[in-house]
Tab-separated table of C-alpha atoms and ligand atoms in Angstrom:
chain	number	residue	atom	x	y	z
A	154	MET	CA	1.580	9.626	26.580
A	155	THR	CA	-1.997	10.723	25.899
A	156	ALA	CA	-4.391	9.273	23.340
A	157	LYS	CA	-3.754	12.128	20.930
A	158	ASP	CA	-0.034	11.306	20.849
A	159	LEU	CA	-0.550	7.664	19.892
A	160	PRO	CA	-1.186	8.005	16.120
A	161	ALA	CA	2.268	9.562	15.625
A	162	LEU	CA	4.009	6.401	16.792
A	163	GLY	CA	5.556	3.692	14.702
A	164	ILE	CA	5.098	-0.039	15.182
A	165	ALA	CA	8.296	-0.645	17.177
A	166	GLU	CA	7.337	2.122	19.625
A	167	LEU	CA	3.821	0.746	19.954
A	168	GLN	CA	5.127	-2.725	20.694
A	169	SER	CA	6.914	-1.600	23.821
A	170	LEU	CA	3.939	0.454	25.073
A	171	LEU	CA	1.622	-2.492	24.470
A	172	ARG	CA	3.927	-4.984	26.151
A	173	GLN	CA	4.394	-2.782	29.177
A	174	ARG	CA	0.592	-2.531	29.333
A	175	GLU	CA	0.815	1.246	29.081
A	176	VAL	CA	-1.763	1.201	26.340
A	177	SER	CA	-4.271	-1.453	25.320
A	178	PRO	CA	-5.009	-2.550	21.743
A	179	ARG	CA	-8.533	-1.144	22.122
A	180	GLU	CA	-7.226	2.247	23.187
A	181	LEU	CA	-4.951	2.241	20.176
A	182	LEU	CA	-7.821	1.540	17.833
A	183	GLU	CA	-9.878	4.240	19.495
A	184	ALA	CA	-7.080	6.783	19.035
A	185	LEU	CA	-6.727	5.783	15.398
A	186	ARG	CA	-10.446	6.033	14.785
A	187	ASP	CA	-10.540	9.566	16.236
A	188	ARG	CA	-7.583	10.592	14.104
A	189	ILE	CA	-9.093	9.129	10.934
A	190	GLU	CA	-12.288	11.074	11.580
A	191	ILE	CA	-10.381	14.353	11.655
A	192	VAL	CA	-7.730	13.775	8.999
A	193	ASP	CA	-9.175	11.404	6.452
A	194	ARG	CA	-11.921	13.805	5.417
A	195	GLU	CA	-9.129	15.762	3.754
A	196	VAL	CA	-6.665	13.031	2.817
A	197	GLY	CA	-9.095	10.346	1.662
A	198	ALA	CA	-6.817	7.361	2.225
A	199	TYR	CA	-9.521	4.859	3.216
A	200	LEU	CA	-12.189	3.120	1.182
A	201	SER	CA	-13.677	1.148	4.066
A	202	LEU	CA	-13.185	0.721	7.790
A	203	ASP	CA	-14.426	-1.978	10.113
A	204	PHE	CA	-13.718	-0.896	13.655
A	205	GLU	CA	-16.396	-3.167	15.038
A	206	ALA	CA	-14.628	-6.315	13.866
A	207	ALA	CA	-11.233	-4.808	14.714
A	208	ASP	CA	-12.422	-4.005	18.219
A	209	LYS	CA	-13.398	-7.649	18.763
A	210	GLU	CA	-9.950	-8.741	17.637
A	211	ALA	CA	-8.367	-6.108	19.885
A	212	GLU	CA	-10.238	-7.442	22.900
A	213	LYS	CA	-8.578	-10.845	22.483
A	214	ALA	CA	-5.218	-9.611	21.201
A	215	ASN	CA	-2.090	-11.181	22.647
A	216	VAL	CA	0.309	-8.267	22.952
A	217	ASP	CA	3.271	-10.557	23.460
A	218	LEU	CA	3.105	-11.751	19.852
A	219	PRO	CA	5.488	-9.985	17.412
A	220	LEU	CA	2.795	-7.573	16.146
A	221	GLY	CA	0.354	-8.215	18.995
A	222	GLY	CA	-2.403	-5.588	19.050
A	223	VAL	CA	-0.973	-3.467	16.227
A	224	PRO	CA	-3.605	-2.206	13.757
A	225	ILE	CA	-2.498	-2.459	10.108
A	226	ALA	CA	-4.171	-0.885	7.046
A	227	ILE	CA	-4.591	-3.023	3.934
A	228	LYS	CA	-4.593	-1.979	0.279
A	229	ASP	CA	-8.049	-2.739	-1.068
A	230	ILE	CA	-6.810	-5.321	-3.559
A	231	ILE	CA	-5.870	-7.844	-0.855
A	232	SER	CA	-8.664	-10.113	0.375
A	233	VAL	CA	-9.815	-9.869	3.986
A	234	ALA	CA	-12.654	-12.345	4.548
A	235	GLY	CA	-16.031	-10.665	4.942
A	236	GLN	CA	-14.679	-7.213	3.982
A	237	PRO	CA	-15.230	-5.387	0.697
A	238	CYS	CA	-12.422	-5.796	-1.830
A	239	THR	CA	-13.164	-3.156	-4.441
A	240	CYS	CA	-9.768	-2.815	-6.153
A	241	ALA	CA	-11.068	0.781	-6.425
A	242	SER	CA	-13.185	-0.399	-9.343
A	243	LYS	CA	-16.917	-0.071	-9.937
A	244	ILE	CA	-16.852	-3.580	-11.350
A	245	LEU	CA	-16.360	-4.996	-7.851
A	246	ARG	CA	-19.138	-2.940	-6.318
A	247	GLY	CA	-20.885	-4.900	-3.577
A	248	TYR	CA	-18.332	-7.717	-3.608
A	249	ARG	CA	-17.011	-9.034	-0.308
A	250	ALA	CA	-13.977	-11.282	-0.136
A	251	PRO	CA	-15.011	-14.827	0.791
A	252	TYR	CA	-11.589	-15.776	2.171
A	253	ASN	CA	-8.399	-14.295	3.582
A	254	ALA	CA	-5.230	-13.666	1.634
A	255	THR	CA	-2.302	-15.606	3.081
A	256	VAL	CA	-0.702	-12.327	4.222
A	257	ILE	CA	-3.802	-11.533	6.283
A	258	GLY	CA	-3.639	-14.928	7.993
A	259	LYS	CA	0.058	-14.350	8.648
A	260	LEU	CA	-0.478	-10.832	10.003
A	261	ARG	CA	-3.187	-12.125	12.315
A	262	ALA	CA	-1.000	-15.031	13.439
A	263	ALA	CA	1.579	-12.393	14.424
A	264	GLY	CA	-1.126	-10.580	16.409
A	265	ALA	CA	-1.789	-7.661	14.030
A	266	ILE	CA	-5.292	-6.304	13.459
A	267	PRO	CA	-6.401	-5.394	9.916
A	268	PHE	CA	-8.986	-2.636	10.380
A	269	GLY	CA	-9.394	-0.770	7.103
A	270	LYS	CA	-8.912	-0.928	3.348
A	271	THR	CA	-7.023	1.788	1.501
A	272	ASN	CA	-7.513	3.491	-1.836
A	273	LEU	CA	-5.507	2.665	-4.970
A	274	ASP	CA	-5.442	3.176	-8.700
A	275	GLU	CA	-8.105	0.885	-10.148
A	276	PHE	CA	-6.667	-2.662	-10.089
A	277	ALA	CA	-3.305	-1.084	-9.118
A	278	MET	CA	-2.865	0.416	-12.577
A	279	GLY	CA	-1.330	3.829	-12.177
A	280	SER	CA	1.227	5.964	-10.387
A	281	SER	CA	-0.898	8.632	-8.706
A	282	THR	CA	-4.084	6.989	-7.344
A	283	GLU	CA	-5.973	9.301	-9.732
A	284	ASN	CA	-7.199	6.174	-11.539
A	285	SER	CA	-9.253	5.128	-8.521
A	286	GLY	CA	-12.830	4.564	-9.653
A	287	ILE	CA	-14.019	5.542	-6.187
A	288	LYS	CA	-12.322	8.614	-4.778
A	289	LEU	CA	-9.374	10.959	-4.674
A	290	THR	CA	-6.500	10.508	-2.221
A	291	ARG	CA	-4.401	13.570	-1.437
A	292	ASN	CA	-0.745	13.838	-0.517
A	293	PRO	CA	-0.529	14.659	3.218
A	294	TRP	CA	2.446	16.978	2.530
A	295	GLU	CA	0.524	19.072	0.046
A	296	LEU	CA	-3.157	18.438	-0.513
A	297	SER	CA	-3.091	19.733	-4.105
A	298	CYS	CA	-0.613	16.965	-5.024
A	299	VAL	CA	-1.011	13.246	-5.656
A	300	PRO	CA	0.238	10.722	-3.077
A	301	GLY	CA	1.765	8.562	-5.810
A	302	GLY	CA	0.403	5.161	-6.686
A	303	SER	CA	-0.884	2.731	-6.995
A	304	SER	CA	-0.669	2.137	-3.215
A	305	GLY	CA	-1.460	5.835	-2.658
A	306	GLY	CA	-4.056	5.195	0.041
A	307	SER	CA	-1.697	3.050	2.111
A	308	ALA	CA	1.101	5.624	1.741
A	309	ALA	CA	-1.125	8.609	2.551
A	310	ALA	CA	-2.553	6.822	5.613
A	311	VAL	CA	0.902	6.105	7.047
A	312	ALA	CA	2.185	9.607	6.196
A	313	SER	CA	-0.823	11.324	7.786
A	314	ASP	CA	-0.697	9.283	11.017
A	315	THR	CA	-3.935	7.445	10.255
A	316	ALA	CA	-2.140	4.071	10.058
A	317	PHE	CA	0.850	2.758	11.999
A	318	GLY	CA	1.806	0.642	9.013
A	319	ALA	CA	0.141	-0.705	5.887
A	320	LEU	CA	0.337	-3.354	3.198
A	321	GLY	CA	0.631	-2.349	-0.430
A	322	THR	CA	1.427	-4.110	-3.680
A	323	ASP	CA	4.163	-3.422	-6.181
A	324	THR	CA	3.955	-4.553	-9.816
A	325	GLY	CA	6.141	-1.819	-11.309
A	326	GLY	CA	6.807	0.490	-8.368
A	327	SER	CA	3.498	0.837	-6.560
A	328	ILE	CA	4.935	0.458	-3.058
A	329	ARG	CA	8.227	2.304	-3.517
A	330	GLN	CA	6.987	5.278	-5.550
A	331	PRO	CA	4.109	6.334	-3.248
A	332	ALA	CA	6.417	5.770	-0.249
A	333	ALA	CA	8.899	8.177	-1.886
A	334	LEU	CA	6.243	10.776	-2.693
A	335	THR	CA	4.905	10.773	0.874
A	336	GLY	CA	8.207	10.544	2.763
A	337	ILE	CA	7.846	7.071	4.249
A	338	VAL	CA	9.472	3.644	3.824
A	339	GLY	CA	8.229	1.136	1.247
A	340	LEU	CA	9.666	-2.310	0.548
A	341	LYS	CA	9.043	-4.479	-2.496
A	342	PRO	CA	10.140	-8.000	-1.648
A	343	THR	CA	11.782	-10.416	-4.068
A	344	TYR	CA	9.243	-12.069	-6.376
A	345	GLY	CA	8.060	-15.172	-4.506
A	346	ARG	CA	9.167	-14.004	-1.037
A	347	VAL	CA	5.612	-13.086	0.007
A	348	SER	CA	2.580	-15.134	-0.997
A	349	ARG	CA	0.220	-13.652	-3.574
A	350	PHE	CA	-2.640	-15.946	-2.585
A	351	GLY	CA	-5.710	-13.766	-2.059
A	352	LEU	CA	-4.217	-10.792	-3.885
A	353	VAL	CA	-6.369	-9.832	-6.862
A	354	ALA	CA	-3.968	-10.378	-9.770
A	355	PHE	CA	-2.888	-7.495	-12.003
A	356	ALA	CA	0.286	-8.901	-13.642
A	357	SER	CA	0.984	-12.224	-11.996
A	358	SER	CA	4.665	-12.491	-12.930
A	359	LEU	CA	5.395	-9.059	-11.431
A	360	ASP	CA	3.029	-8.538	-8.450
A	361	GLN	CA	4.387	-8.601	-4.890
A	362	ILE	CA	2.868	-7.565	-1.557
A	363	GLY	CA	5.008	-5.546	0.857
A	364	PRO	CA	4.994	-3.071	3.750
A	365	LEU	CA	4.664	0.740	3.850
A	366	THR	CA	5.827	2.101	7.193
A	367	LYS	CA	7.179	5.102	9.081
A	368	THR	CA	10.578	3.512	9.707
A	369	VAL	CA	12.834	0.832	8.256
A	370	ARG	CA	12.570	-1.171	11.472
A	371	ASP	CA	8.789	-1.255	11.104
A	372	ALA	CA	9.140	-2.562	7.538
A	373	ALA	CA	11.394	-5.332	8.882
A	374	LEU	CA	8.807	-6.208	11.539
A	375	ILE	CA	6.014	-6.541	8.968
A	376	MET	CA	8.301	-8.573	6.685
A	377	ASN	CA	8.993	-10.959	9.561
A	378	ALA	CA	5.268	-11.612	9.732
A	379	ILE	CA	4.353	-11.886	6.043
A	380	ALA	CA	7.378	-13.475	4.315
A	381	GLY	CA	7.696	-17.193	3.693
A	382	HIS	CA	6.584	-20.144	1.654
A	383	ASP	CA	2.928	-20.747	0.891
A	384	PRO	CA	1.779	-23.913	-0.860
A	385	GLN	CA	-1.282	-21.948	-2.079
A	386	ASP	CA	0.933	-19.788	-4.321
A	387	SER	CA	2.896	-21.901	-6.792
A	388	THR	CA	5.416	-19.084	-7.364
A	389	SER	CA	6.134	-18.701	-3.670
A	390	LEU	CA	9.736	-19.555	-2.737
A	391	ASP	CA	10.483	-22.287	-0.247
A	392	GLU	CA	13.458	-20.566	1.361
A	393	PRO	CA	14.188	-19.819	5.009
A	394	VAL	CA	13.094	-16.406	6.300
A	395	PRO	CA	15.692	-14.527	8.343
A	396	ASP	CA	14.712	-12.307	11.271
A	397	TYR	CA	14.845	-9.009	9.386
A	398	ALA	CA	14.580	-6.878	12.533
A	399	VAL	CA	17.443	-8.630	14.322
A	400	ALA	CA	19.602	-8.285	11.205
A	401	LEU	CA	19.101	-4.497	11.002
A	402	ASP	CA	22.011	-3.192	13.017
A	403	HIS	CA	25.012	-3.619	10.853
A	404	ASP	CA	27.531	-1.018	9.835
A	405	LEU	CA	28.233	-0.220	6.220
A	406	ARG	CA	31.985	-0.737	6.176
A	407	GLY	CA	32.939	-2.873	3.214
A	408	VAL	CA	29.478	-2.765	1.658
A	409	LYS	CA	29.684	-2.123	-2.086
A	410	LEU	CA	26.977	0.099	-3.517
A	411	GLY	CA	26.578	0.283	-7.277
A	412	LEU	CA	25.589	3.491	-9.005
A	413	PRO	CA	24.028	2.542	-12.369
A	414	LYS	CA	25.127	5.157	-14.867
A	415	GLU	CA	21.929	4.742	-16.880
A	416	TYR	CA	19.875	5.915	-13.880
A	417	MET	CA	21.329	9.394	-13.631
A	418	VAL	CA	19.968	10.604	-16.900
A	419	GLU	CA	18.217	13.740	-18.094
A	420	GLY	CA	14.609	14.136	-17.085
A	421	ILE	CA	15.384	13.817	-13.397
A	422	ASP	CA	14.194	16.796	-11.410
A	423	PRO	CA	17.311	18.766	-10.393
A	424	GLN	CA	16.271	18.774	-6.731
A	425	VAL	CA	15.907	14.980	-6.832
A	426	LYS	CA	19.359	14.689	-8.382
A	427	THR	CA	20.926	16.925	-5.716
A	428	ALA	CA	19.318	14.892	-2.928
A	429	ILE	CA	20.495	11.578	-4.395
A	430	ASP	CA	24.044	12.878	-4.888
A	431	ALA	CA	24.087	13.959	-1.249
A	432	ALA	CA	22.708	10.573	-0.139
A	433	VAL	CA	25.449	8.771	-2.068
A	434	LYS	CA	28.105	10.918	-0.368
A	435	HIS	CA	26.518	10.238	2.971
A	436	LEU	CA	26.467	6.467	2.453
A	437	ASN	CA	30.090	6.703	1.425
A	438	SER	CA	30.919	8.583	4.634
A	439	LEU	CA	29.272	5.747	6.582
A	440	GLY	CA	31.838	3.356	5.118
A	441	ALA	CA	30.126	2.065	1.981
A	442	GLU	CA	32.237	1.812	-1.130
A	443	ILE	CA	30.585	3.375	-4.189
A	444	VAL	CA	31.203	1.622	-7.500
A	445	ASP	CA	30.063	2.708	-10.962
A	446	VAL	CA	28.037	0.039	-12.710
A	447	SER	CA	26.064	-0.292	-15.915
A	448	LEU	CA	22.649	-1.778	-16.639
A	449	PRO	CA	22.759	-1.495	-20.428
A	450	HIS	CA	19.164	-2.540	-21.135
A	451	THR	CA	17.602	0.052	-18.825
A	452	GLU	CA	16.246	2.130	-21.691
A	453	TYR	CA	13.903	-0.723	-22.689
A	454	ALA	CA	12.536	-1.406	-19.208
A	455	THR	CA	9.480	0.845	-19.300
A	456	ALA	CA	8.435	-0.407	-22.743
A	457	VAL	CA	8.956	-4.055	-21.777
A	458	TYR	CA	7.062	-3.524	-18.528
A	459	TYR	CA	4.066	-1.967	-20.271
A	460	ILE	CA	3.893	-4.791	-22.808
A	461	LEU	CA	4.129	-7.613	-20.277
A	462	ALA	CA	2.027	-5.982	-17.547
A	463	THR	CA	-0.801	-5.171	-19.972
A	464	ALA	CA	-0.650	-8.642	-21.556
A	465	GLU	CA	-0.994	-10.320	-18.161
A	466	ALA	CA	-3.650	-7.841	-17.064
A	467	SER	CA	-5.775	-8.499	-20.147
A	468	ALA	CA	-5.846	-12.191	-19.253
A	469	ASN	CA	-6.322	-11.681	-15.505
A	470	LEU	CA	-9.155	-9.203	-15.899
A	471	ALA	CA	-11.156	-11.497	-18.185
A	472	ARG	CA	-12.759	-12.951	-15.047
A	473	PHE	CA	-14.707	-9.774	-14.289
A	474	ASP	CA	-17.837	-10.435	-16.283
A	475	GLY	CA	-20.672	-9.693	-13.870
A	476	VAL	CA	-21.865	-13.302	-13.798
A	477	ARG	CA	-20.892	-14.495	-10.349
A	478	TYR	CA	-19.980	-11.375	-8.406
A	479	GLY	CA	-19.547	-7.630	-8.574
A	480	TYR	CA	-21.266	-5.136	-10.812
A	481	ARG	CA	-23.783	-6.342	-13.389
A	482	THR	CA	-25.418	-4.269	-16.116
A	483	GLU	CA	-29.200	-3.960	-16.179
A	484	ASN	CA	-31.501	-5.563	-18.751
A	485	PRO	CA	-28.974	-6.923	-21.222
A	486	LYS	CA	-30.333	-8.083	-24.583
A	487	ASP	CA	-28.338	-11.298	-24.540
A	488	LEU	CA	-25.199	-12.804	-23.011
A	489	LEU	CA	-22.792	-10.917	-25.252
A	490	ASP	CA	-24.538	-7.654	-24.462
A	491	HIS	CA	-24.327	-8.577	-20.765
A	492	TYR	CA	-20.537	-9.052	-20.941
A	493	GLY	CA	-19.932	-6.012	-23.110
A	494	ARG	CA	-22.018	-3.567	-21.115
A	495	THR	CA	-20.940	-4.871	-17.700
A	496	ARG	CA	-17.299	-4.342	-18.626
A	497	GLU	CA	-17.955	-1.067	-20.451
A	498	GLU	CA	-19.769	0.353	-17.419
A	499	GLY	CA	-17.641	-1.329	-14.742
A	500	PHE	CA	-14.047	-0.586	-15.792
A	501	GLY	CA	-12.468	2.862	-15.853
A	502	PRO	CA	-10.545	4.328	-18.829
A	503	GLU	CA	-7.014	3.291	-17.775
A	504	VAL	CA	-8.056	-0.308	-17.143
A	505	LYS	CA	-9.756	-0.427	-20.538
A	506	ARG	CA	-6.668	1.040	-22.192
A	507	ARG	CA	-4.546	-1.709	-20.653
A	508	ILE	CA	-6.939	-4.506	-21.594
A	509	ILE	CA	-6.905	-3.242	-25.189
A	510	LEU	CA	-3.096	-2.878	-25.280
A	511	GLY	CA	-2.617	-6.269	-23.644
A	512	THR	CA	-5.020	-7.995	-25.996
A	513	TYR	CA	-3.241	-6.375	-28.931
A	514	VAL	CA	0.274	-7.507	-27.944
A	515	LEU	CA	-0.999	-11.050	-27.407
A	516	SER	CA	-2.986	-11.288	-30.614
A	517	SER	CA	-1.816	-13.587	-33.365
A	518	GLY	CA	0.401	-11.728	-35.803
A	519	TYR	CA	1.625	-9.327	-33.117
A	520	TYR	CA	2.539	-11.845	-30.416
A	521	ASP	CA	6.063	-12.468	-31.747
A	522	ALA	CA	6.762	-8.815	-32.433
A	523	TYR	CA	5.680	-7.558	-29.019
A	524	TYR	CA	5.012	-10.115	-26.295
A	525	LEU	CA	7.696	-12.647	-27.195
A	526	ARG	CA	10.252	-9.945	-27.881
A	527	ALA	CA	9.490	-8.240	-24.571
A	528	GLN	CA	10.009	-11.586	-22.797
A	529	LYS	CA	13.448	-11.842	-24.399
A	530	VAL	CA	14.416	-8.322	-23.369
A	531	ARG	CA	13.105	-9.063	-19.876
A	532	GLU	CA	15.674	-11.849	-19.696
A	533	LEU	CA	18.421	-9.412	-20.775
A	534	ILE	CA	17.344	-7.004	-18.045
A	535	ARG	CA	17.490	-9.843	-15.516
A	536	GLN	CA	21.004	-10.706	-16.709
A	537	ASP	CA	22.090	-7.044	-16.414
A	538	PHE	CA	21.232	-7.231	-12.723
A	539	SER	CA	22.900	-10.589	-12.075
A	540	LYS	CA	26.112	-9.293	-13.648
A	541	VAL	CA	26.044	-6.079	-11.667
A	542	PHE	CA	25.393	-7.950	-8.429
A	543	GLU	CA	28.715	-9.741	-8.893
A	544	LYS	CA	30.361	-6.349	-8.295
A	545	ALA	CA	27.931	-4.646	-5.924
A	546	ASP	CA	25.938	-5.718	-2.868
A	547	ALA	CA	23.117	-3.310	-3.697
A	548	LEU	CA	22.320	-0.520	-6.145
A	549	ILE	CA	21.362	3.098	-5.495
A	550	SER	CA	19.026	5.320	-7.523
A	551	PRO	CA	16.231	7.814	-7.114
A	552	THR	CA	12.904	6.061	-6.492
A	553	SER	CA	11.011	8.485	-8.705
A	554	PRO	CA	12.433	11.006	-11.189
A	555	VAL	CA	10.117	13.679	-9.761
A	556	PRO	CA	8.572	14.574	-6.399
A	557	ALA	CA	4.777	14.551	-5.938
A	558	PHE	CA	2.997	16.300	-8.794
A	559	LYS	CA	-0.286	18.163	-8.939
A	560	PHE	CA	-3.610	16.499	-9.685
A	561	GLY	CA	-4.245	16.404	-13.412
A	562	GLU	CA	-0.648	17.234	-14.321
A	563	ARG	CA	0.081	13.859	-15.913
A	564	THR	CA	-3.359	12.418	-16.613
A	565	ALA	CA	-3.759	13.949	-20.076
A	566	ASP	CA	-0.771	12.009	-21.420
A	567	PRO	CA	-0.634	8.396	-20.166
A	568	LEU	CA	2.961	8.122	-21.380
A	569	GLN	CA	4.048	10.868	-18.969
A	570	MET	CA	2.466	8.875	-16.166
A	571	TYR	CA	4.126	5.634	-17.317
A	572	LEU	CA	7.537	7.327	-17.286
A	573	THR	CA	7.366	7.881	-13.518
A	574	ASP	CA	8.084	4.120	-13.198
A	575	ILE	CA	11.420	4.419	-14.967
A	576	PHE	CA	13.549	3.540	-11.906
A	577	THR	CA	11.212	1.063	-10.286
A	578	CYS	CA	9.800	-1.281	-12.920
A	579	SER	CA	13.144	-2.988	-13.768
A	580	ALA	CA	13.211	-4.547	-10.302
A	581	ASN	CA	9.864	-6.230	-10.956
A	582	LEU	CA	11.011	-7.447	-14.372
A	583	ALA	CA	14.147	-8.926	-12.795
A	584	GLY	CA	12.285	-10.225	-9.725
A	585	ILE	CA	14.723	-8.565	-7.293
A	586	CYS	CA	13.913	-6.628	-4.103
A	587	GLY	CA	13.887	-2.865	-3.562
A	588	ILE	CA	13.230	-0.322	-0.859
A	589	SER	CA	12.544	3.405	-0.783
A	590	VAL	CA	13.594	5.584	2.131
A	591	GLN	CA	13.384	9.357	2.413
A	592	CYS	CA	16.573	11.260	1.552
A	593	GLY	CA	15.519	14.868	1.241
A	594	PHE	CA	12.960	17.475	0.282
A	595	ALA	CA	12.200	19.386	-2.862
A	596	GLU	CA	10.997	22.935	-2.333
A	597	ILE	CA	8.222	23.832	-4.695
A	598	ASP	CA	6.174	27.021	-4.245
A	599	GLU	CA	7.459	27.269	-0.683
A	600	LYS	CA	6.138	23.787	0.066
A	601	ARG	CA	8.339	20.863	1.036
A	602	LEU	CA	7.810	17.616	-0.852
A	603	PRO	CA	9.707	14.447	0.129
A	604	ILE	CA	12.297	12.755	-2.093
A	605	GLY	CA	12.964	9.010	-1.967
A	606	LEU	CA	16.208	7.063	-2.288
A	607	GLN	CA	15.849	3.596	-3.809
A	608	LEU	CA	18.101	0.676	-2.871
A	609	LEU	CA	17.854	-2.437	-5.026
A	610	GLY	CA	19.030	-5.785	-3.689
A	611	LYS	CA	19.826	-9.272	-4.913
A	612	PRO	CA	17.056	-11.869	-4.955
A	613	LEU	CA	16.148	-12.770	-1.350
A	614	ASP	CA	18.573	-10.170	0.016
A	615	GLU	CA	15.914	-8.062	1.736
A	616	ALA	CA	17.925	-8.185	4.960
A	617	ARG	CA	20.797	-6.356	3.263
A	618	ILE	CA	18.786	-3.491	1.755
A	619	LEU	CA	16.947	-3.112	5.053
A	620	GLN	CA	20.314	-2.826	6.825
A	621	ILE	CA	21.578	-0.166	4.414
A	622	ALA	CA	18.313	1.758	4.537
A	623	HIS	CA	18.331	1.548	8.331
A	624	ALA	CA	21.910	2.830	8.588
A	625	PHE	CA	20.998	5.706	6.260
A	626	GLU	CA	17.788	6.525	8.105
A	627	GLN	CA	19.305	6.399	11.576
A	628	SER	CA	22.175	8.688	10.615
A	629	THR	CA	19.922	11.297	8.964
A	630	GLU	CA	17.003	13.361	10.201
A	631	TRP	CA	14.602	12.969	7.269
A	632	HIS	CA	12.392	10.361	8.897
A	633	LYS	CA	11.724	12.695	11.823
A	634	ALA	CA	9.932	15.262	9.679
A	635	CYS	CA	6.230	14.724	9.298
A	636	ALA	CA	3.540	15.915	6.920
A	637	PRO	CA	1.981	19.273	7.892
A	638	ILE	CA	-1.510	17.810	8.292
A	639	ALA	CA	-0.150	15.338	10.842
A	640	ALA	CA	2.257	17.823	12.414
A	641	THR	CA	-0.467	20.257	13.457
A	642	LEU	CA	-2.223	17.459	15.341
A	643	ARG	CA	1.019	16.126	16.844
A	644	ASN	CA	1.586	19.512	18.435
A	645	ALA	CA	-2.043	20.284	19.244
B	913	LIG	N1	2.664	2.532	-12.222
B	913	LIG	C1	2.792	1.208	-12.715
B	913	LIG	C2	1.585	0.843	-13.531
B	913	LIG	O1	0.779	1.671	-13.720
B	913	LIG	C3	3.009	0.262	-11.588
B	913	LIG	C4	1.770	-0.096	-10.885
B	913	LIG	C5	2.012	-1.090	-9.799
B	913	LIG	O2	3.138	-1.314	-9.374
B	913	LIG	N2	0.920	-1.718	-9.370
B	913	LIG	O3	1.440	-0.245	-13.988
């Protein structure tokens, strides 16, 4: 194993090399830094890197801890003390996080080393990372395509071998969808499973932090480190955390997988549909029983999501006013002018659109018609899932209706962009868990673009969807393929 081979490895493989003292945490960081220098010029996954601090942590790393000495990339909306936390927004220019998010403390306690912050759609609002107020991130499979979003930087880093694993956040699909579009694994935990303390809030009743990794086992390893109760987050669940990695090996005999009929509708790319059909057959051949189920309120999910997410965002983003931190306009006439111009100059167009929509649905006269009604339909969507989970252990669907699309293809019409969340946002509304794992390729202009299979699980049943995803992954070859930009360097 030479230094140039290291970036291709996953976390589980690194663990054994580190424990056998075949590689040191500092060597790992060095290999990663070299790879980032070559690859990230083109991919653009990172917003900031701090190898100096990481190197100090690596020097003292205890490789016998669960993630001892493993560098992890962090979406730049999660606070790492002393590091920038831009949320990919100009309004947080110059801001450094004064404290650590709980997940960062937990990762460090497990021995992991956060070393860099990854790009995202501004404040995690988007599905392509094109809404970043800072830079473009490209899909490692095809540089003219988006990596998905909003955790596009984390996904592109893992898919281009510039991170062994990463944290992202998922409010309506932002972990699962970019994982699908870049051919990696992404897990959105049950609402409350992972602490949100230190995560800059977008929509507080929907946001969850979770892992993006090369393999299902690696996702389980990160979950082992970050899951669990946190008194600092009042919505965090005080429930025991299983060992997700130990629980992985389990065969699928007797497992009931529900196929929601509302999810196989028109608008799905035919190549995505073919891949999902094949994945369902494959799961069936592994012993899973496939049952038809119905989630009758699915058609309202996207609308409900965009009412509730914007309402919560409009309240959460009120704190960015240029008074105590971040960007501040120059020479304001008075206080009102200061607020107005700071926010006008600091926020990008999508964030402004959401603040306006959210303020509208919360305003008196419209509150009952939009916000309150959406809350009621949210409850119906939650009930759809609880009913279906009486018949099925988990549900299967595509993660995204389409593979990665070209830059600019969906930016002109925000609604087109919103519709890419059609299969993911219900899970956030219902608070359940979901995972995306690669199940095929679409061929477009002689290029291969990954397709993701989504498995949705009952509340706190992450272990089960990890098991199913693991069985699928280990009995297929998809996870062995790697993005061309990484492949050329793997074979160099
Ligand atoms: N694409 C969705 C949105 O724009 C979801 C984003 C997310 O999960 N953070 O709101």
